[in-house]
mmCIF file of C-alpha atoms and ligand atoms in Angstrom:
data_model
loop_
_atom_site.group_PDB
_atom_site.id
_atom_site.type_symbol
_atom_site.label_atom_id
_atom_site.label_comp_id
_atom_site.label_asym_id
_atom_site.label_seq_id
_atom_site.Cartn_x
_atom_site.Cartn_y
_atom_site.Cartn_z
ATOM 1 C CA MET N 1 14.277 89.777 -18.864
ATOM 2 C CA HIS N 2 10.403 90.558 -18.491
ATOM 3 C CA GLU N 3 10.206 94.614 -19.173
ATOM 4 C CA LEU N 4 12.370 93.868 -22.592
ATOM 5 C CA SER N 5 9.635 91.063 -23.733
ATOM 6 C CA ILE N 6 6.966 93.541 -22.915
ATOM 7 C CA VAL N 7 8.475 96.297 -25.200
ATOM 8 C CA THR N 8 8.991 93.727 -28.000
ATOM 9 C CA HIS N 9 5.494 92.848 -27.548
ATOM 10 C CA VAL N 10 4.485 96.753 -27.674
ATOM 11 C CA ALA N 11 6.672 97.231 -30.912
ATOM 12 C CA LYS N 12 5.019 94.213 -32.568
ATOM 13 C CA THR N 13 1.544 95.762 -32.215
ATOM 14 C CA LEU N 14 2.906 99.074 -33.162
ATOM 15 C CA ASP N 15 3.910 97.503 -36.393
ATOM 16 C CA GLU N 16 0.755 95.931 -36.828
ATOM 17 C CA LEU N 17 -0.897 99.099 -36.365
ATOM 18 C CA ALA N 18 1.337 101.133 -38.545
ATOM 19 C CA GLU N 19 0.638 98.652 -41.414
ATOM 20 C CA GLU N 20 -3.053 98.972 -41.228
ATOM 21 C CA ASN N 21 -3.167 102.837 -40.934
ATOM 22 C CA HIS N 22 -0.225 103.398 -43.599
ATOM 23 C CA LEU N 23 1.814 105.108 -40.942
ATOM 24 C CA GLU N 24 5.483 106.124 -41.554
ATOM 25 C CA LYS N 25 6.636 107.482 -37.972
ATOM 26 C CA ILE N 26 5.832 107.448 -34.612
ATOM 27 C CA GLY N 27 6.121 110.376 -32.425
ATOM 28 C CA SER N 28 4.912 108.960 -29.073
ATOM 29 C CA VAL N 29 3.700 106.323 -27.578
ATOM 30 C CA THR N 30 1.370 106.619 -24.033
ATOM 31 C CA LEU N 31 1.341 103.731 -22.133
ATOM 32 C CA GLN N 32 -0.394 102.718 -19.239
ATOM 33 C CA VAL N 33 1.019 100.770 -16.398
ATOM 34 C CA GLY N 34 -0.662 98.965 -13.645
ATOM 35 C CA GLU N 35 0.750 99.478 -10.062
ATOM 36 C CA VAL N 36 1.390 95.803 -9.267
ATOM 37 C CA SER N 37 1.831 94.530 -12.815
ATOM 38 C CA GLY N 38 5.032 93.709 -11.776
ATOM 39 C CA ILE N 39 6.874 96.286 -14.190
ATOM 40 C CA VAL N 40 9.941 98.190 -13.292
ATOM 41 C CA THR N 41 9.363 101.695 -15.355
ATOM 42 C CA ASP N 42 13.014 102.651 -15.180
ATOM 43 C CA TYR N 43 14.245 98.968 -16.895
ATOM 44 C CA PHE N 44 11.032 99.358 -19.379
ATOM 45 C CA ILE N 45 12.428 103.043 -20.293
ATOM 46 C CA ASP N 46 15.999 101.104 -20.680
ATOM 47 C CA CYS N 47 14.792 98.523 -22.606
ATOM 48 C CA TRP N 48 12.752 100.881 -24.605
ATOM 49 C CA ASN N 49 15.423 103.044 -25.275
ATOM 50 C CA TYR N 50 17.813 99.909 -26.626
ATOM 51 C CA PHE N 51 15.198 98.542 -28.403
ATOM 52 C CA LYS N 52 13.553 101.352 -30.370
ATOM 53 C CA ARG N 53 16.983 102.195 -32.171
ATOM 54 C CA LYS N 54 16.489 98.540 -34.233
ATOM 55 C CA ASP N 55 12.912 99.751 -35.490
ATOM 56 C CA PRO N 56 12.758 102.784 -38.074
ATOM 57 C CA LEU N 57 8.870 103.378 -37.233
ATOM 58 C CA ILE N 58 9.341 103.802 -33.696
ATOM 59 C CA GLU N 59 13.017 104.867 -33.230
ATOM 60 C CA GLU N 60 12.203 108.752 -32.680
ATOM 61 C CA ALA N 61 9.273 107.821 -30.297
ATOM 62 C CA GLU N 62 8.868 109.451 -26.936
ATOM 63 C CA LEU N 63 7.361 106.766 -24.210
ATOM 64 C CA LYS N 64 4.931 108.802 -22.136
ATOM 65 C CA LEU N 65 4.205 106.505 -19.251
ATOM 66 C CA GLU N 66 0.765 106.522 -16.975
ATOM 67 C CA GLU N 67 0.744 104.660 -13.486
ATOM 68 C CA ILE N 68 -2.928 102.632 -13.299
ATOM 69 C CA LYS N 69 -3.667 102.793 -9.126
ATOM 70 C CA ALA N 70 -4.223 99.397 -7.888
ATOM 71 C CA VAL N 71 -7.295 98.453 -6.195
ATOM 72 C CA THR N 72 -8.779 95.613 -4.717
ATOM 73 C CA PHE N 73 -12.253 94.468 -4.129
ATOM 74 C CA CYS N 74 -13.943 92.470 -1.000
ATOM 75 C CA GLU N 75 -16.200 89.764 -2.208
ATOM 76 C CA ASP N 76 -17.392 89.547 1.731
ATOM 77 C CA CYS N 77 -17.965 93.332 2.338
ATOM 78 C CA LYS N 78 -18.525 94.929 -0.730
ATOM 79 C CA GLN N 79 -16.113 97.374 -0.452
ATOM 80 C CA GLU N 80 -12.747 98.580 -2.163
ATOM 81 C CA TYR N 81 -9.424 99.309 -0.970
ATOM 82 C CA GLU N 82 -5.804 99.964 -2.071
ATOM 83 C CA THR N 83 -4.224 96.627 -2.730
ATOM 84 C CA VAL N 84 -0.611 97.897 -2.272
ATOM 85 C CA ARG N 85 -1.390 99.442 0.983
ATOM 86 C CA TYR N 86 -3.079 96.741 2.463
ATOM 87 C CA GLY N 87 -2.337 93.668 0.435
ATOM 88 C CA ARG N 88 -4.712 90.509 0.159
ATOM 89 C CA ILE N 89 -6.502 90.716 3.419
ATOM 90 C CA CYS N 90 -9.400 93.318 3.424
ATOM 91 C CA PRO N 91 -8.945 95.919 5.764
ATOM 92 C CA TYR N 92 -12.439 96.756 6.960
ATOM 93 C CA CYS N 93 -13.449 92.854 7.719
ATOM 94 C CA HIS N 94 -10.185 91.142 7.072
ATOM 95 C CA SER N 95 -11.711 88.529 4.483
ATOM 96 C CA GLU N 96 -9.450 86.769 2.120
ATOM 97 C CA HIS N 97 -12.294 86.607 -0.605
ATOM 98 C CA THR N 98 -10.637 89.843 -2.523
ATOM 99 C CA TYR N 99 -9.554 90.243 -6.214
ATOM 100 C CA LEU N 100 -7.717 92.373 -8.088
ATOM 101 C CA VAL N 101 -9.894 95.344 -9.961
ATOM 102 C CA THR N 102 -7.071 97.257 -11.540
ATOM 103 C CA GLY N 103 -3.653 97.705 -11.233
ATOM 104 C CA ASN N 104 -2.388 94.484 -13.255
ATOM 105 C CA GLU N 105 -2.542 96.319 -16.642
ATOM 106 C CA CYS N 106 -0.287 97.090 -19.578
ATOM 107 C CA ILE N 107 -2.228 98.855 -21.503
ATOM 108 C CA ILE N 108 -1.311 101.104 -25.056
ATOM 109 C CA LYS N 109 -3.841 104.023 -24.429
ATOM 110 C CA GLU N 110 -2.710 105.754 -27.582
ATOM 111 C CA ILE N 111 -0.210 107.039 -30.017
ATOM 112 C CA GLU N 112 0.794 110.212 -32.038
ATOM 113 C CA ALA N 113 2.003 109.516 -35.500
ATOM 114 C CA GLU N 114 2.516 110.712 -39.083
ATOM 115 C CA GLU N 115 1.127 108.852 -42.259
ATOM 116 C CA ARG N 116 2.781 107.747 -44.821
ATOM 117 C CA LYS N 117 2.676 110.765 -47.953
ATOM 118 C CA GLU N 118 0.211 109.250 -50.787
ATOM 119 C CA GLU N 119 2.340 108.107 -53.499
ATOM 120 C CA LYS N 120 2.082 109.488 -56.793
ATOM 121 C CA LYS N 121 -0.184 107.359 -58.943
ATOM 122 C CA GLU N 122 1.604 106.550 -62.011
ATOM 123 C CA THR N 123 -0.457 106.655 -64.799
ATOM 124 C CA CYS N 124 0.603 104.008 -67.193
ATOM 125 C CA GLU N 125 -1.058 104.089 -70.733
ATOM 126 C CA MET G 1 0.781 114.312 -36.295
ATOM 127 C CA LYS G 2 -2.405 112.414 -35.572
ATOM 128 C CA VAL G 3 -3.449 110.998 -32.797
ATOM 129 C CA ILE G 4 -4.889 107.387 -32.637
ATOM 130 C CA GLU G 5 -6.296 105.920 -29.547
ATOM 131 C CA LEU G 6 -5.911 102.448 -29.043
ATOM 132 C CA HIS G 7 -6.925 101.459 -25.582
ATOM 133 C CA LYS G 8 -5.086 98.254 -26.445
ATOM 134 C CA SER G 9 -3.801 95.246 -24.029
ATOM 135 C CA VAL G 10 -0.041 94.823 -24.837
ATOM 136 C CA THR G 11 -1.128 90.880 -24.631
ATOM 137 C CA ALA G 12 -4.175 91.555 -27.113
ATOM 138 C CA SER G 13 -1.863 90.645 -30.224
ATOM 139 C CA ASN G 14 -0.494 87.376 -28.543
ATOM 140 C CA ASP G 15 -4.107 86.311 -27.590
ATOM 141 C CA ARG G 16 -4.828 86.391 -31.255
ATOM 142 C CA ASP G 17 -1.965 84.779 -32.758
ATOM 143 C CA ALA G 18 -2.500 81.994 -30.070
ATOM 144 C CA GLN G 19 -6.092 81.336 -30.784
ATOM 145 C CA VAL G 20 -4.832 81.074 -34.650
ATOM 146 C CA LEU G 21 -2.221 78.549 -33.532
ATOM 147 C CA ARG G 22 -4.253 76.814 -31.630
ATOM 148 C CA ASP G 23 -6.716 76.087 -34.154
ATOM 149 C CA GLU G 24 -4.402 74.779 -36.515
ATOM 150 C CA LEU G 25 -3.110 72.384 -34.057
ATOM 151 C CA LYS G 26 -6.634 70.948 -33.450
ATOM 152 C CA GLU G 27 -7.329 70.667 -37.619
ATOM 153 C CA LYS G 28 -4.056 68.916 -37.329
ATOM 154 C CA GLY G 29 -4.825 66.790 -34.484
ATOM 155 C CA VAL G 30 -1.343 67.702 -32.407
ATOM 156 C CA PHE G 31 -2.619 67.860 -28.815
ATOM 157 C CA PHE G 32 0.135 70.523 -27.468
ATOM 158 C CA VAL G 33 0.894 71.047 -23.679
ATOM 159 C CA ASN G 34 2.451 73.904 -22.181
ATOM 160 C CA LEU G 35 4.350 73.304 -19.121
ATOM 161 C CA MET G 36 5.511 75.490 -16.721
ATOM 162 C CA SER G 37 7.086 75.633 -13.339
ATOM 163 C CA ALA G 38 10.276 77.303 -11.148
ATOM 164 C CA ALA G 39 13.613 76.399 -12.805
ATOM 165 C CA GLY G 40 14.763 73.068 -11.419
ATOM 166 C CA SER G 41 10.874 71.923 -10.275
ATOM 167 C CA GLY G 42 11.368 68.833 -12.343
ATOM 168 C CA LYS G 43 10.197 69.215 -15.650
ATOM 169 C CA THR G 44 12.353 67.819 -17.962
ATOM 170 C CA THR G 45 12.789 64.355 -15.503
ATOM 171 C CA LEU G 46 8.830 64.651 -16.103
ATOM 172 C CA LEU G 47 9.109 64.232 -19.919
ATOM 173 C CA LEU G 48 11.977 61.868 -19.975
ATOM 174 C CA LYS G 49 9.320 59.403 -17.726
ATOM 175 C CA THR G 50 6.125 60.453 -19.860
ATOM 176 C CA ILE G 51 8.116 59.513 -23.241
ATOM 177 C CA GLU G 52 9.464 56.757 -21.697
ATOM 178 C CA ASP G 53 5.659 55.155 -20.762
ATOM 179 C CA LEU G 54 3.952 56.423 -23.988
ATOM 180 C CA ARG G 55 6.250 56.451 -26.633
ATOM 181 C CA GLU G 56 4.817 53.096 -27.666
ATOM 182 C CA GLU G 57 1.295 54.825 -28.227
ATOM 183 C CA TYR G 58 1.852 58.365 -29.408
ATOM 184 C CA LYS G 59 4.119 60.327 -31.458
ATOM 185 C CA ILE G 60 5.871 62.709 -29.176
ATOM 186 C CA ALA G 61 7.773 65.982 -29.665
ATOM 187 C CA VAL G 62 9.518 68.558 -27.032
ATOM 188 C CA LEU G 63 10.280 72.051 -27.507
ATOM 189 C CA GLU G 64 12.838 72.959 -25.181
ATOM 190 C CA ALA G 65 12.860 76.652 -23.872
ATOM 191 C CA ASP G 66 14.267 76.396 -20.687
ATOM 192 C CA ILE G 67 17.750 77.461 -19.840
ATOM 193 C CA GLU G 68 20.079 74.115 -20.396
ATOM 194 C CA ALA G 69 17.836 73.715 -23.199
ATOM 195 C CA ASP G 70 20.478 72.117 -25.194
ATOM 196 C CA VAL G 71 21.325 69.579 -22.662
ATOM 197 C CA ASP G 72 17.691 68.769 -22.393
ATOM 198 C CA ALA G 73 16.802 68.825 -25.930
ATOM 199 C CA LEU G 74 19.769 66.061 -25.903
ATOM 200 C CA LYS G 75 18.555 64.214 -23.025
ATOM 201 C CA ILE G 76 14.936 63.814 -24.794
ATOM 202 C CA GLU G 77 16.241 63.020 -28.195
ATOM 203 C CA GLU G 78 17.912 60.037 -26.296
ATOM 204 C CA GLY G 79 15.047 59.455 -24.222
ATOM 205 C CA GLY G 80 13.255 58.489 -27.745
ATOM 206 C CA ALA G 81 11.011 61.818 -28.974
ATOM 207 C CA ARG G 82 12.053 64.481 -31.040
ATOM 208 C CA SER G 83 13.085 67.588 -29.701
ATOM 209 C CA ILE G 84 14.344 71.074 -30.643
ATOM 210 C CA GLN G 85 16.002 74.125 -28.676
ATOM 211 C CA VAL G 86 14.172 77.147 -29.267
ATOM 212 C CA HIS G 87 16.077 80.393 -29.108
ATOM 213 C CA THR G 88 14.599 82.734 -26.450
ATOM 214 C CA ASP G 89 17.214 85.382 -26.783
ATOM 215 C CA GLY G 90 16.765 86.546 -23.080
ATOM 216 C CA MET G 91 13.305 86.468 -22.982
ATOM 217 C CA CYS G 92 11.162 85.808 -19.799
ATOM 218 C CA HIS G 93 8.454 83.737 -21.470
ATOM 219 C CA MET G 94 7.340 82.236 -25.117
ATOM 220 C CA ASP G 95 4.751 83.932 -26.697
ATOM 221 C CA ALA G 96 2.934 82.969 -29.233
ATOM 222 C CA GLY G 97 4.875 83.938 -32.479
ATOM 223 C CA MET G 98 8.152 82.317 -30.356
ATOM 224 C CA THR G 99 6.467 78.971 -30.383
ATOM 225 C CA ARG G 100 4.934 78.822 -33.868
ATOM 226 C CA THR G 101 8.373 79.440 -35.216
ATOM 227 C CA GLY G 102 9.579 76.646 -33.047
ATOM 228 C CA LEU G 103 6.897 74.043 -33.780
ATOM 229 C CA GLU G 104 7.480 74.937 -37.919
ATOM 230 C CA GLU G 105 11.277 74.470 -37.183
ATOM 231 C CA MET G 106 10.875 70.942 -35.756
ATOM 232 C CA GLY G 107 7.862 69.871 -37.936
ATOM 233 C CA LEU G 108 4.198 68.569 -37.015
ATOM 234 C CA GLU G 109 4.277 66.019 -39.694
ATOM 235 C CA GLY G 110 2.267 62.803 -37.896
ATOM 236 C CA MET G 111 2.431 63.974 -34.094
ATOM 237 C CA ASP G 112 0.268 63.255 -31.550
ATOM 238 C CA LEU G 113 1.584 64.866 -28.197
ATOM 239 C CA VAL G 114 3.937 67.824 -28.043
ATOM 240 C CA PHE G 115 5.344 69.659 -24.944
ATOM 241 C CA LEU G 116 6.500 72.727 -24.705
ATOM 242 C CA GLU G 117 8.895 72.969 -21.782
ATOM 243 C CA ASN G 118 8.464 76.278 -20.968
ATOM 244 C CA ILE G 119 11.432 79.282 -19.306
ATOM 245 C CA GLY G 120 11.577 78.057 -15.773
ATOM 246 C CA ASN G 121 9.653 80.922 -13.884
ATOM 247 C CA LEU G 122 5.885 81.594 -12.113
ATOM 248 C CA ILE G 123 5.390 84.746 -13.139
ATOM 249 C CA CYS G 124 5.873 86.015 -16.722
ATOM 250 C CA PRO G 125 4.788 82.596 -18.624
ATOM 251 C CA ALA G 126 1.596 82.645 -16.745
ATOM 252 C CA GLU G 127 0.474 85.798 -18.967
ATOM 253 C CA TYR G 128 1.348 84.844 -22.503
ATOM 254 C CA ASP G 129 -1.191 82.410 -24.131
ATOM 255 C CA THR G 130 1.244 80.276 -26.090
ATOM 256 C CA GLY G 131 -1.540 78.355 -28.429
ATOM 257 C CA ALA G 132 -1.347 75.245 -26.351
ATOM 258 C CA SER G 133 -4.104 72.788 -25.998
ATOM 259 C CA LYS G 134 -3.969 72.601 -22.245
ATOM 260 C CA ASN G 135 -1.713 74.438 -19.738
ATOM 261 C CA VAL G 136 -0.019 72.262 -17.093
ATOM 262 C CA MET G 137 2.033 73.613 -14.279
ATOM 263 C CA ILE G 138 4.705 71.922 -11.992
ATOM 264 C CA LEU G 139 4.992 72.664 -7.703
ATOM 265 C CA SER G 140 7.444 70.376 -6.486
ATOM 266 C CA VAL G 141 7.398 69.699 -2.663
ATOM 267 C CA PRO G 142 10.589 71.640 -1.795
ATOM 268 C CA GLU G 143 9.261 75.028 -3.124
ATOM 269 C CA GLY G 144 7.112 75.014 -0.242
ATOM 270 C CA ASP G 145 3.016 74.833 0.231
ATOM 271 C CA ASP G 146 2.751 78.460 -0.121
ATOM 272 C CA LYS G 147 3.748 78.932 -3.315
ATOM 273 C CA PRO G 148 0.093 79.811 -4.483
ATOM 274 C CA LEU G 149 -0.149 82.800 -2.115
ATOM 275 C CA LYS G 150 2.864 84.263 -3.708
ATOM 276 C CA TYR G 151 2.022 83.378 -7.501
ATOM 277 C CA PRO G 152 -1.781 83.127 -8.241
ATOM 278 C CA LEU G 153 -2.133 83.577 -11.556
ATOM 279 C CA MET G 154 0.152 80.681 -12.494
ATOM 280 C CA PHE G 155 -2.260 78.260 -10.485
ATOM 281 C CA GLN G 156 -4.942 80.159 -11.920
ATOM 282 C CA ASN G 157 -4.424 79.768 -15.725
ATOM 283 C CA SER G 158 -3.306 76.309 -15.196
ATOM 284 C CA ASP G 159 -5.645 73.131 -16.195
ATOM 285 C CA VAL G 160 -3.654 70.451 -14.356
ATOM 286 C CA LEU G 161 -0.904 71.080 -11.368
ATOM 287 C CA LEU G 162 1.355 68.708 -11.038
ATOM 288 C CA VAL G 163 2.642 68.592 -7.029
ATOM 289 C CA THR G 164 6.015 66.508 -8.040
ATOM 290 C CA LYS G 165 8.932 64.684 -6.145
ATOM 291 C CA ILE G 166 6.431 63.779 -3.651
ATOM 292 C CA ASP G 167 9.323 60.957 -3.084
ATOM 293 C CA VAL G 168 10.698 63.880 -0.640
ATOM 294 C CA LEU G 169 7.638 64.462 1.161
ATOM 295 C CA PRO G 170 8.778 62.757 4.551
ATOM 296 C CA TYR G 171 11.676 65.352 4.742
ATOM 297 C CA PHE G 172 9.713 68.812 3.989
ATOM 298 C CA ASN G 173 7.548 70.655 5.999
ATOM 299 C CA PHE G 174 4.624 70.517 3.043
ATOM 300 C CA ASP G 175 1.228 70.567 3.985
ATOM 301 C CA MET G 176 -0.835 69.003 1.000
ATOM 302 C CA LYS G 177 -4.189 69.516 2.341
ATOM 303 C CA LYS G 178 -3.186 73.656 3.038
ATOM 304 C CA MET G 179 -1.749 73.701 -0.503
ATOM 305 C CA GLN G 180 -4.733 71.974 -2.131
ATOM 306 C CA GLU G 181 -6.894 74.376 -0.203
ATOM 307 C CA ARG G 182 -5.024 77.463 -1.473
ATOM 308 C CA VAL G 183 -5.255 76.242 -4.956
ATOM 309 C CA ARG G 184 -8.636 74.989 -5.110
ATOM 310 C CA PHE G 185 -9.385 78.991 -3.973
ATOM 311 C CA LEU G 186 -7.396 80.431 -6.713
ATOM 312 C CA ASN G 187 -8.930 77.851 -9.323
ATOM 313 C CA PRO G 188 -11.490 75.280 -8.434
ATOM 314 C CA ASP G 189 -11.682 73.756 -11.715
ATOM 315 C CA ILE G 190 -7.987 72.877 -11.533
ATOM 316 C CA ARG G 191 -6.988 68.882 -11.373
ATOM 317 C CA ILE G 192 -4.247 68.126 -9.005
ATOM 318 C CA ILE G 193 -1.928 64.928 -9.445
ATOM 319 C CA PRO G 194 0.768 64.078 -6.828
ATOM 320 C CA VAL G 195 3.138 62.544 -8.519
ATOM 321 C CA SER G 196 6.802 61.116 -7.983
ATOM 322 C CA ALA G 197 9.117 60.899 -11.532
ATOM 323 C CA LYS G 198 11.651 59.265 -9.795
ATOM 324 C CA LYS G 199 9.693 56.495 -8.372
ATOM 325 C CA GLY G 200 6.897 56.467 -10.622
ATOM 326 C CA GLU G 201 3.938 57.251 -7.939
ATOM 327 C CA GLY G 202 0.883 59.022 -9.771
ATOM 328 C CA MET G 203 2.376 58.777 -13.250
ATOM 329 C CA LYS G 204 -0.545 56.444 -14.540
ATOM 330 C CA GLU G 205 -3.256 59.078 -13.231
ATOM 331 C CA TRP G 206 -1.193 62.405 -15.542
ATOM 332 C CA GLU G 207 -0.685 59.638 -18.479
ATOM 333 C CA ASP G 208 -4.314 58.399 -18.455
ATOM 334 C CA TRP G 209 -5.388 62.349 -18.106
ATOM 335 C CA LEU G 210 -3.029 62.577 -21.265
ATOM 336 C CA ARG G 211 -4.958 59.898 -22.845
ATOM 337 C CA GLU G 212 -8.260 60.939 -22.209
ATOM 338 C CA GLN G 213 -7.497 64.621 -23.590
ATOM 339 C CA ILE G 214 -5.680 63.383 -26.286
ATOM 340 C CA ALA G 215 -8.654 61.136 -27.378
ATOM 341 C CA LEU G 216 -10.902 64.546 -26.671
ATOM 342 C CA TRP G 217 -8.645 66.584 -29.069
ATOM 343 C CA LYS G 218 -8.433 64.182 -31.732
ATOM 344 C CA ALA G 219 -12.428 63.877 -32.002
ATOM 345 C CA PRO G 220 -13.846 65.547 -35.297
ATOM 346 C CA HIS G 221 -16.351 67.826 -33.307
ATOM 347 C CA ALA G 222 -15.218 68.131 -29.712
HETATM 348 N N1 LIG C 1 13.579 63.299 -5.645
HETATM 349 C C1 LIG C 1 12.726 63.495 -6.514
HETATM 350 N N2 LIG C 1 14.013 64.465 -7.220
HETATM 351 C C2 LIG C 1 13.366 64.758 -8.697
HETATM 352 C C3 LIG C 1 12.397 64.572 -9.404
HETATM 353 N N3 LIG C 1 12.018 64.897 -10.513
HETATM 354 C C4 LIG C 1 13.165 65.473 -10.566
HETATM 355 N N4 LIG C 1 14.363 65.714 -9.862
HETATM 356 C C5 LIG C 1 15.621 65.865 -9.355
HETATM 357 O O1 LIG C 1 15.154 67.727 -9.712
HETATM 358 C C6 LIG C 1 16.163 68.294 -10.098
HETATM 359 C C7 LIG C 1 15.890 68.909 -11.285
HETATM 360 O O2 LIG C 1 15.211 68.357 -12.499
HETATM 361 P P1 LIG C 1 14.814 68.695 -13.719
HETATM 362 O O3 LIG C 1 13.812 67.696 -14.405
HETATM 363 O O4 LIG C 1 15.967 69.145 -14.815
HETATM 364 O O5 LIG C 1 13.919 70.329 -13.732
HETATM 365 P P2 LIG C 1 13.476 71.423 -14.765
HETATM 366 O O6 LIG C 1 14.624 72.437 -14.742
HETATM 367 O O7 LIG C 1 12.192 71.992 -14.775
HETATM 368 O O8 LIG C 1 13.747 70.584 -15.841
HETATM 369 C C8 LIG C 1 16.899 67.207 -10.730
HETATM 370 O O9 LIG C 1 18.255 66.880 -10.066
HETATM 371 C C9 LIG C 1 16.140 65.850 -10.345
HETATM 372 O O10 LIG C 1 16.806 64.700 -10.806
HETATM 373 C C10 LIG C 1 11.657 63.670 -8.326
HETATM 374 O O11 LIG C 1 10.142 62.984 -8.381
HETATM 375 N N5 LIG C 1 11.944 63.411 -7.211
HETATM 376 MG MG1 LIG C 2 14.944 71.141 -17.963
HETATM 377 ZN ZN1 LIG C 3 -14.115 92.913 3.414
#
């Protein structure tokens, strides 16, 4: 399932980040999801809740989702329009020479996390 | 709690892993092809024919990730190439990490040409770089000439489009010219090769493309 696959990619990125920044626990993750990214947010949340139990780093993390609106640009008349409303054909000049500017992304925007407590340095002498 | 801003695409770490893998394969002289298509488009059949024609020239292996991978892996072994089935655990695509694990398990010693038979769908595999040297996709005639309109990303990210099952063209309403126009609009650089794995038509052009690419890949300073 696509959503589960994406959750595993998010978790992997967070694991790497935790390693680099000495993070102990992640409290929340904010994800920006494009309107036409093909990600079904309800499934995504289910997958997240299923997956997070397997990873101590994120087991208590809250998932926050933000939507990014889909916008398409027309190369012929140089105008932007709402992708979801009009699709691939430009509503102004009916051209097919259009491309998606935003709306296909899935971005980890930010996280809240607790750092690992400094381990007391043993003085062995 | 401290806030860390990332603004990082979910696929960013995969892209990096994929590039590392690609560089390693280049170093080893292993040409690695990611073969993608919808389920039942003819990936296994095409691979079997390709192996039959090229096995005297190259040492070939196949990483099987599609459904019925176990059956396909067996067929490939019988066809004279090494093959291994990857466990995809319900995933919808192969990523660079899973590909690396599969390749390491299979072993690359002495290999010239390795194929990945990716999971059969036209959406998700298009978004994940597997570390392949080249991406090849299949569109079979029965699927229709409007597929490029429905799955643009797959056509944009492929280096070669194999239009398979052309032996059944007479029975379908498939406009080859229109399909090619649609594809070129999305990706002007794509190489389009119509083939029939069953009748052998077009296979030489595909195999010559492979020969040429393998030579380039193995050249020291390309
Ligand atoms: N007519 C015709 N049928 C083909 C051709 N290639 C594959 N097939 C048939 O298409 C079906 C699916 O093929 P397969 O290679 O298993 O597809 P895969 O799921 O993509 O690996 C099988 O019944 C094949 O016999 C071809 O070139 N011509
Ligand atoms: Mg197959
Ligand atoms: Zn316009």
